[in-house]
PDB file of C-alpha atoms in Angstrom:
ATOM      1  CA  UNK A   1      -0.249  -0.044  -0.399  1.00 47.00           C
ATOM      2  CA  UNK A   2       1.903   3.665  -1.474  1.00 53.00           C
ATOM      3  CA  UNK A   3       1.713   6.600   1.166  1.00 61.00           C
ATOM      4  CA  UNK A   4       0.319   9.520   0.462  1.00 68.00           C
ATOM      5  CA  UNK A   5       3.719  11.690  -0.106  1.00 81.00           C
ATOM      6  CA  UNK A   6       4.135  14.248   3.232  1.00 88.00           C
ATOM      7  CA  UNK A   7       3.292  17.960   2.529  1.00 94.00           C
ATOM      8  CA  UNK A   8       6.776  20.079   1.961  1.00 96.00           C
ATOM      9  CA  UNK A   9       5.456  23.825   3.474  1.00 98.00           C
ATOM     10  CA  UNK A  10       7.523  26.957   2.246  1.00 97.00           C
ATOM     11  CA  UNK A  11       7.318  30.623   3.430  1.00 97.00           C
ATOM     12  CA  UNK A  12       6.639  32.341   0.398  1.00 95.00           C
ATOM     13  CA  UNK A  13       6.287  35.945  -0.894  1.00 92.00           C
ATOM     14  CA  UNK A  14       3.539  34.993  -3.459  1.00 92.00           C
ATOM     15  CA  UNK A  15       1.555  32.353  -5.338  1.00 94.00           C
ATOM     16  CA  UNK A  16       1.158  32.910  -8.757  1.00 93.00           C
ATOM     17  CA  UNK A  17      -2.530  32.733  -9.803  1.00 92.00           C
ATOM     18  CA  UNK A  18      -2.157  30.215 -11.998  1.00 94.00           C
ATOM     19  CA  UNK A  19      -1.294  28.091  -8.742  1.00 95.00           C
ATOM     20  CA  UNK A  20      -3.931  28.926  -7.374  1.00 94.00           C
ATOM     21  CA  UNK A  21      -6.895  28.821 -10.059  1.00 93.00           C
ATOM     22  CA  UNK A  22      -5.039  25.017 -10.274  1.00 94.00           C
ATOM     23  CA  UNK A  23      -6.359  23.687  -7.383  1.00 95.00           C
ATOM     24  CA  UNK A  24     -10.021  23.397  -6.253  1.00 96.00           C
ATOM     25  CA  UNK A  25     -10.383  24.920  -2.812  1.00 96.00           C
ATOM     26  CA  UNK A  26     -14.489  24.774  -2.611  1.00 95.00           C
ATOM     27  CA  UNK A  27     -16.871  21.959  -0.900  1.00 92.00           C
ATOM     28  CA  UNK A  28     -19.661  20.653  -0.626  1.00 95.00           C
ATOM     29  CA  UNK A  29     -22.221  21.894   2.475  1.00 95.00           C
ATOM     30  CA  UNK A  30     -24.381  19.268   3.663  1.00 96.00           C
ATOM     31  CA  UNK A  31     -24.197  19.534   7.664  1.00 96.00           C
ATOM     32  CA  UNK A  32     -23.871  22.621   9.836  1.00 96.00           C
ATOM     33  CA  UNK A  33     -22.825  22.678  13.157  1.00 96.00           C
ATOM     34  CA  UNK A  34     -25.527  23.229  15.653  1.00 96.00           C
ATOM     35  CA  UNK A  35     -25.859  25.575  18.501  1.00 95.00           C
ATOM     36  CA  UNK A  36     -23.418  26.013  20.999  1.00 93.00           C
ATOM     37  CA  UNK A  37     -21.172  25.011  18.469  1.00 94.00           C
ATOM     38  CA  UNK A  38     -18.630  23.358  20.792  1.00 88.00           C
ATOM     39  CA  UNK A  39     -19.069  19.945  19.214  1.00 92.00           C
ATOM     40  CA  UNK A  40     -18.430  19.990  15.211  1.00 91.00           C
ATOM     41  CA  UNK A  41     -20.069  16.275  15.296  1.00 93.00           C
ATOM     42  CA  UNK A  42     -23.283  17.210  16.213  1.00 96.00           C
ATOM     43  CA  UNK A  43     -24.043  18.356  12.962  1.00 97.00           C
ATOM     44  CA  UNK A  44     -27.666  18.767  11.302  1.00 96.00           C
ATOM     45  CA  UNK A  45     -28.591  18.080   7.858  1.00 97.00           C
ATOM     46  CA  UNK A  46     -28.896  21.374   5.664  1.00 95.00           C
ATOM     47  CA  UNK A  47     -29.462  21.551   1.750  1.00 93.00           C
ATOM     48  CA  UNK A  48     -26.847  20.896  -0.610  1.00 95.00           C
ATOM     49  CA  UNK A  49     -24.874  23.696  -2.142  1.00 94.00           C
ATOM     50  CA  UNK A  50     -20.881  23.799  -3.017  1.00 94.00           C
ATOM     51  CA  UNK A  51     -18.578  26.907  -1.330  1.00 93.00           C
ATOM     52  CA  UNK A  52     -16.121  28.463  -3.519  1.00 89.00           C
ATOM     53  CA  UNK A  53     -13.714  30.914  -2.547  1.00 80.00           C
ATOM     54  CA  UNK A  54     -11.720  33.158  -4.724  1.00 78.00           C
ATOM     55  CA  UNK A  55      -8.106  33.511  -2.684  1.00 76.00           C
ATOM     56  CA  UNK A  56      -5.741  36.101  -3.704  1.00 77.00           C
ATOM     57  CA  UNK A  57      -3.460  35.884  -0.526  1.00 77.00           C
ATOM     58  CA  UNK A  58      -0.568  38.205  -2.289  1.00 70.00           C
ATOM     59  CA  UNK A  59      -3.149  41.244  -1.786  1.00 73.00           C
ATOM     60  CA  UNK A  60      -4.260  40.215   1.450  1.00 71.00           C
ATOM     61  CA  UNK A  61      -0.545  40.988   1.960  1.00 71.00           C
ATOM     62  CA  UNK A  62      -0.202  44.030   0.731  1.00 74.00           C
ATOM     63  CA  UNK A  63      -2.607  45.583   3.085  1.00 75.00           C
ATOM     64  CA  UNK A  64      -2.205  44.541   6.093  1.00 74.00           C
ATOM     65  CA  UNK A  65      -0.523  47.090   8.171  1.00 76.00           C
ATOM     66  CA  UNK A  66       1.306  44.385  10.600  1.00 86.00           C
ATOM     67  CA  UNK A  67       3.330  41.531  10.166  1.00 94.00           C
ATOM     68  CA  UNK A  68       2.144  38.962   7.594  1.00 95.00           C
ATOM     69  CA  UNK A  69       3.533  35.025   6.341  1.00 96.00           C
ATOM     70  CA  UNK A  70       2.357  33.649   3.184  1.00 96.00           C
ATOM     71  CA  UNK A  71       3.166  29.711   3.752  1.00 97.00           C
ATOM     72  CA  UNK A  72       2.216  27.303   0.540  1.00 97.00           C
ATOM     73  CA  UNK A  73       2.043  23.481   0.339  1.00 98.00           C
ATOM     74  CA  UNK A  74       3.486  21.511  -1.802  1.00 98.00           C
ATOM     75  CA  UNK A  75       3.292  17.731  -2.684  1.00 96.00           C
ATOM     76  CA  UNK A  76       5.915  16.516  -5.392  1.00 93.00           C
ATOM     77  CA  UNK A  77       6.518  20.159  -6.574  1.00 93.00           C
ATOM     78  CA  UNK A  78       2.418  20.982  -6.811  1.00 97.00           C
ATOM     79  CA  UNK A  79       0.646  23.712  -4.960  1.00 97.00           C
ATOM     80  CA  UNK A  80      -1.485  21.802  -2.352  1.00 98.00           C
ATOM     81  CA  UNK A  81      -2.818  24.302  -0.382  1.00 97.00           C
ATOM     82  CA  UNK A  82      -2.395  27.831   1.473  1.00 97.00           C
ATOM     83  CA  UNK A  83      -1.881  29.776   4.866  1.00 97.00           C
ATOM     84  CA  UNK A  84      -2.058  33.404   5.167  1.00 96.00           C
ATOM     85  CA  UNK A  85      -0.880  34.923   8.881  1.00 97.00           C
ATOM     86  CA  UNK A  86      -1.029  38.499   9.554  1.00 95.00           C
ATOM     87  CA  UNK A  87      -1.333  40.418  12.591  1.00 95.00           C
ATOM     88  CA  UNK A  88      -4.925  41.201  13.564  1.00 93.00           C
ATOM     89  CA  UNK A  89      -5.823  44.596  15.192  1.00 91.00           C
ATOM     90  CA  UNK A  90      -6.110  43.059  18.620  1.00 91.00           C
ATOM     91  CA  UNK A  91      -1.790  42.130  18.334  1.00 92.00           C
ATOM     92  CA  UNK A  92      -2.923  38.483  17.251  1.00 95.00           C
ATOM     93  CA  UNK A  93      -1.845  36.303  15.355  1.00 97.00           C
ATOM     94  CA  UNK A  94      -4.685  35.822  12.446  1.00 97.00           C
ATOM     95  CA  UNK A  95      -4.753  32.628  10.430  1.00 97.00           C
ATOM     96  CA  UNK A  96      -6.784  35.058   7.790  1.00 95.00           C
ATOM     97  CA  UNK A  97      -6.835  32.153   4.627  1.00 95.00           C
ATOM     98  CA  UNK A  98      -6.230  28.476   5.034  1.00 96.00           C
ATOM     99  CA  UNK A  99      -7.384  26.203   2.128  1.00 96.00           C
ATOM    100  CA  UNK A 100      -6.374  22.740   1.004  1.00 97.00           C
ATOM    101  CA  UNK A 101      -7.037  21.230  -2.732  1.00 97.00           C
ATOM    102  CA  UNK A 102     -10.130  19.142  -2.267  1.00 95.00           C
ATOM    103  CA  UNK A 103      -8.183  16.497  -3.568  1.00 95.00           C
ATOM    104  CA  UNK A 104      -5.153  16.394  -1.145  1.00 97.00           C
ATOM    105  CA  UNK A 105      -7.608  16.492   2.203  1.00 96.00           C
ATOM    106  CA  UNK A 106      -7.297  14.292   4.371  1.00 94.00           C
ATOM    107  CA  UNK A 107      -3.395  13.703   3.807  1.00 95.00           C
ATOM    108  CA  UNK A 108      -1.919  16.463   7.054  1.00 96.00           C
ATOM    109  CA  UNK A 109      -2.037  18.929   4.665  1.00 98.00           C
ATOM    110  CA  UNK A 110      -3.827  21.356   6.660  1.00 97.00           C
ATOM    111  CA  UNK A 111      -2.505  20.149  10.147  1.00 97.00           C
ATOM    112  CA  UNK A 112       0.731  20.645   8.357  1.00 97.00           C
ATOM    113  CA  UNK A 113      -0.066  24.400   7.715  1.00 98.00           C
ATOM    114  CA  UNK A 114      -1.734  25.205  11.113  1.00 98.00           C
ATOM    115  CA  UNK A 115       2.102  23.707  12.372  1.00 97.00           C
ATOM    116  CA  UNK A 116       3.705  26.147  10.344  1.00 98.00           C
ATOM    117  CA  UNK A 117       1.225  28.803  10.833  1.00 98.00           C
ATOM    118  CA  UNK A 118       1.634  28.506  14.594  1.00 98.00           C
ATOM    119  CA  UNK A 119       5.897  28.103  14.873  1.00 97.00           C
ATOM    120  CA  UNK A 120       6.071  31.035  12.772  1.00 97.00           C
ATOM    121  CA  UNK A 121       3.710  33.207  15.083  1.00 97.00           C
ATOM    122  CA  UNK A 122       5.769  31.631  18.312  1.00 97.00           C
ATOM    123  CA  UNK A 123       8.900  33.127  16.673  1.00 96.00           C
ATOM    124  CA  UNK A 124       7.359  36.543  16.652  1.00 96.00           C
ATOM    125  CA  UNK A 125       6.311  36.817  19.919  1.00 96.00           C
ATOM    126  CA  UNK A 126       3.175  36.389  19.792  1.00 96.00           C
ATOM    127  CA  UNK A 127       1.242  34.766  22.707  1.00 96.00           C
ATOM    128  CA  UNK A 128      -2.184  33.865  20.640  1.00 96.00           C
ATOM    129  CA  UNK A 129      -3.116  33.035  17.501  1.00 98.00           C
ATOM    130  CA  UNK A 130      -6.609  33.041  16.078  1.00 98.00           C
ATOM    131  CA  UNK A 131      -8.940  32.014  12.818  1.00 98.00           C
ATOM    132  CA  UNK A 132     -12.348  32.093  12.041  1.00 97.00           C
ATOM    133  CA  UNK A 133     -14.631  29.562   9.869  1.00 96.00           C
ATOM    134  CA  UNK A 134     -17.961  28.707   9.526  1.00 96.00           C
ATOM    135  CA  UNK A 135     -20.633  26.512  11.049  1.00 97.00           C
ATOM    136  CA  UNK A 136     -21.420  25.169   7.729  1.00 96.00           C
ATOM    137  CA  UNK A 137     -17.717  23.824   8.370  1.00 96.00           C
ATOM    138  CA  UNK A 138     -17.911  20.990  10.393  1.00 96.00           C
ATOM    139  CA  UNK A 139     -14.260  18.788   8.861  1.00 95.00           C
ATOM    140  CA  UNK A 140     -12.913  22.330   9.207  1.00 96.00           C
ATOM    141  CA  UNK A 141     -14.207  22.840  12.709  1.00 96.00           C
ATOM    142  CA  UNK A 142     -13.037  18.989  13.439  1.00 96.00           C
ATOM    143  CA  UNK A 143      -9.357  20.063  11.998  1.00 97.00           C
ATOM    144  CA  UNK A 144      -9.008  22.720  14.235  1.00 97.00           C
ATOM    145  CA  UNK A 145     -10.537  20.797  17.407  1.00 95.00           C
ATOM    146  CA  UNK A 146      -7.866  18.279  17.177  1.00 96.00           C
ATOM    147  CA  UNK A 147      -5.372  21.027  16.674  1.00 96.00           C
ATOM    148  CA  UNK A 148      -5.500  22.039  20.291  1.00 95.00           C
ATOM    149  CA  UNK A 149      -7.532  25.089  18.660  1.00 97.00           C
ATOM    150  CA  UNK A 150     -10.736  26.069  21.146  1.00 96.00           C
ATOM    151  CA  UNK A 151     -14.084  27.665  20.220  1.00 96.00           C
ATOM    152  CA  UNK A 152     -14.576  30.830  22.146  1.00 96.00           C
ATOM    153  CA  UNK A 153     -16.673  33.219  20.004  1.00 96.00           C
ATOM    154  CA  UNK A 154     -20.194  32.846  17.522  1.00 97.00           C
ATOM    155  CA  UNK A 155     -21.651  35.573  15.642  1.00 97.00           C
ATOM    156  CA  UNK A 156     -24.439  34.705  13.646  1.00 96.00           C
ATOM    157  CA  UNK A 157     -24.709  38.023  11.930  1.00 96.00           C
ATOM    158  CA  UNK A 158     -21.171  38.613  10.387  1.00 95.00           C
ATOM    159  CA  UNK A 159     -22.311  36.863   7.348  1.00 93.00           C
ATOM    160  CA  UNK A 160     -26.002  38.532   6.724  1.00 93.00           C
ATOM    161  CA  UNK A 161     -26.421  40.440   3.448  1.00 91.00           C
ATOM    162  CA  UNK A 162     -23.932  38.354   1.955  1.00 90.00           C
ATOM    163  CA  UNK A 163     -24.229  35.209   0.052  1.00 88.00           C
ATOM    164  CA  UNK A 164     -23.438  32.971   2.910  1.00 88.00           C
ATOM    165  CA  UNK A 165     -26.550  34.841   5.076  1.00 89.00           C
ATOM    166  CA  UNK A 166     -27.826  32.359   7.495  1.00 90.00           C
ATOM    167  CA  UNK A 167     -23.681  31.033   8.020  1.00 94.00           C
ATOM    168  CA  UNK A 168     -22.660  31.332  11.497  1.00 97.00           C
ATOM    169  CA  UNK A 169     -18.866  32.488  11.894  1.00 97.00           C
ATOM    170  CA  UNK A 170     -17.236  30.790  14.095  1.00 98.00           C
ATOM    171  CA  UNK A 171     -13.828  31.638  15.989  1.00 98.00           C
ATOM    172  CA  UNK A 172     -11.466  29.463  17.379  1.00 98.00           C
ATOM    173  CA  UNK A 173      -8.005  30.138  19.235  1.00 97.00           C
ATOM    174  CA  UNK A 174      -5.216  28.593  20.636  1.00 97.00           C
ATOM    175  CA  UNK A 175      -2.859  29.928  23.096  1.00 96.00           C
ATOM    176  CA  UNK A 176       0.645  29.410  22.002  1.00 95.00           C
ATOM    177  CA  UNK A 177       2.879  28.982  24.596  1.00 85.00           C
ATOM    178  CA  UNK A 178       3.449  28.899  28.868  1.00 67.00           C
ATOM    179  CA  UNK A 179       1.881  31.418  30.310  1.00 53.00           C
ATOM    180  CA  UNK A 180      -0.536  32.805  27.395  1.00 51.00           C
ATOM    181  CA  UNK A 181      -4.056  31.178  28.516  1.00 51.00           C
ATOM    182  CA  UNK A 182      -6.926  32.239  27.202  1.00 52.00           C
ATOM    183  CA  UNK A 183      -8.949  33.796  30.312  1.00 45.00           C
ATOM    184  CA  UNK A 184     -12.605  34.026  31.340  1.00 42.00           C
TER     185      UNK A 184
END
């Protein structure tokens, strides 16, 4: 039985548009996590649809006023995912975008990107890292929980008046070192 090659994670300054366009970062929405959102296994079926993203991490890097990092995940030189980390307005590291090509999911790419983002954030002196996803993405929520992230908030109105109306934004956080903890 042949094992999948491990992703190689590289810190890059940009990813060519042609490479981004060669990936399928879309996913099928079939379920959503139910309130109070703490259990990614607790879902209910919803109307099936495909969600697609038009990523441009380079423009996000240019627009950021703080520290940034862009990581590309490659398997045998082919782009299979990326993660963009920015310094948020509140001094936290924020994973602004993370995406894995649908043909590479379940092969450790997402976990490798999270690990690279966290290592970079620690080296930059950040105490916490955060990210946001939607209640309609249980697979991502399961990944974040496995990686040690804690669901600390949600916003039911963030996507009102958009094509994603009805989705709930879920905010995940992770402490990056000793002495750093989320206080209640």
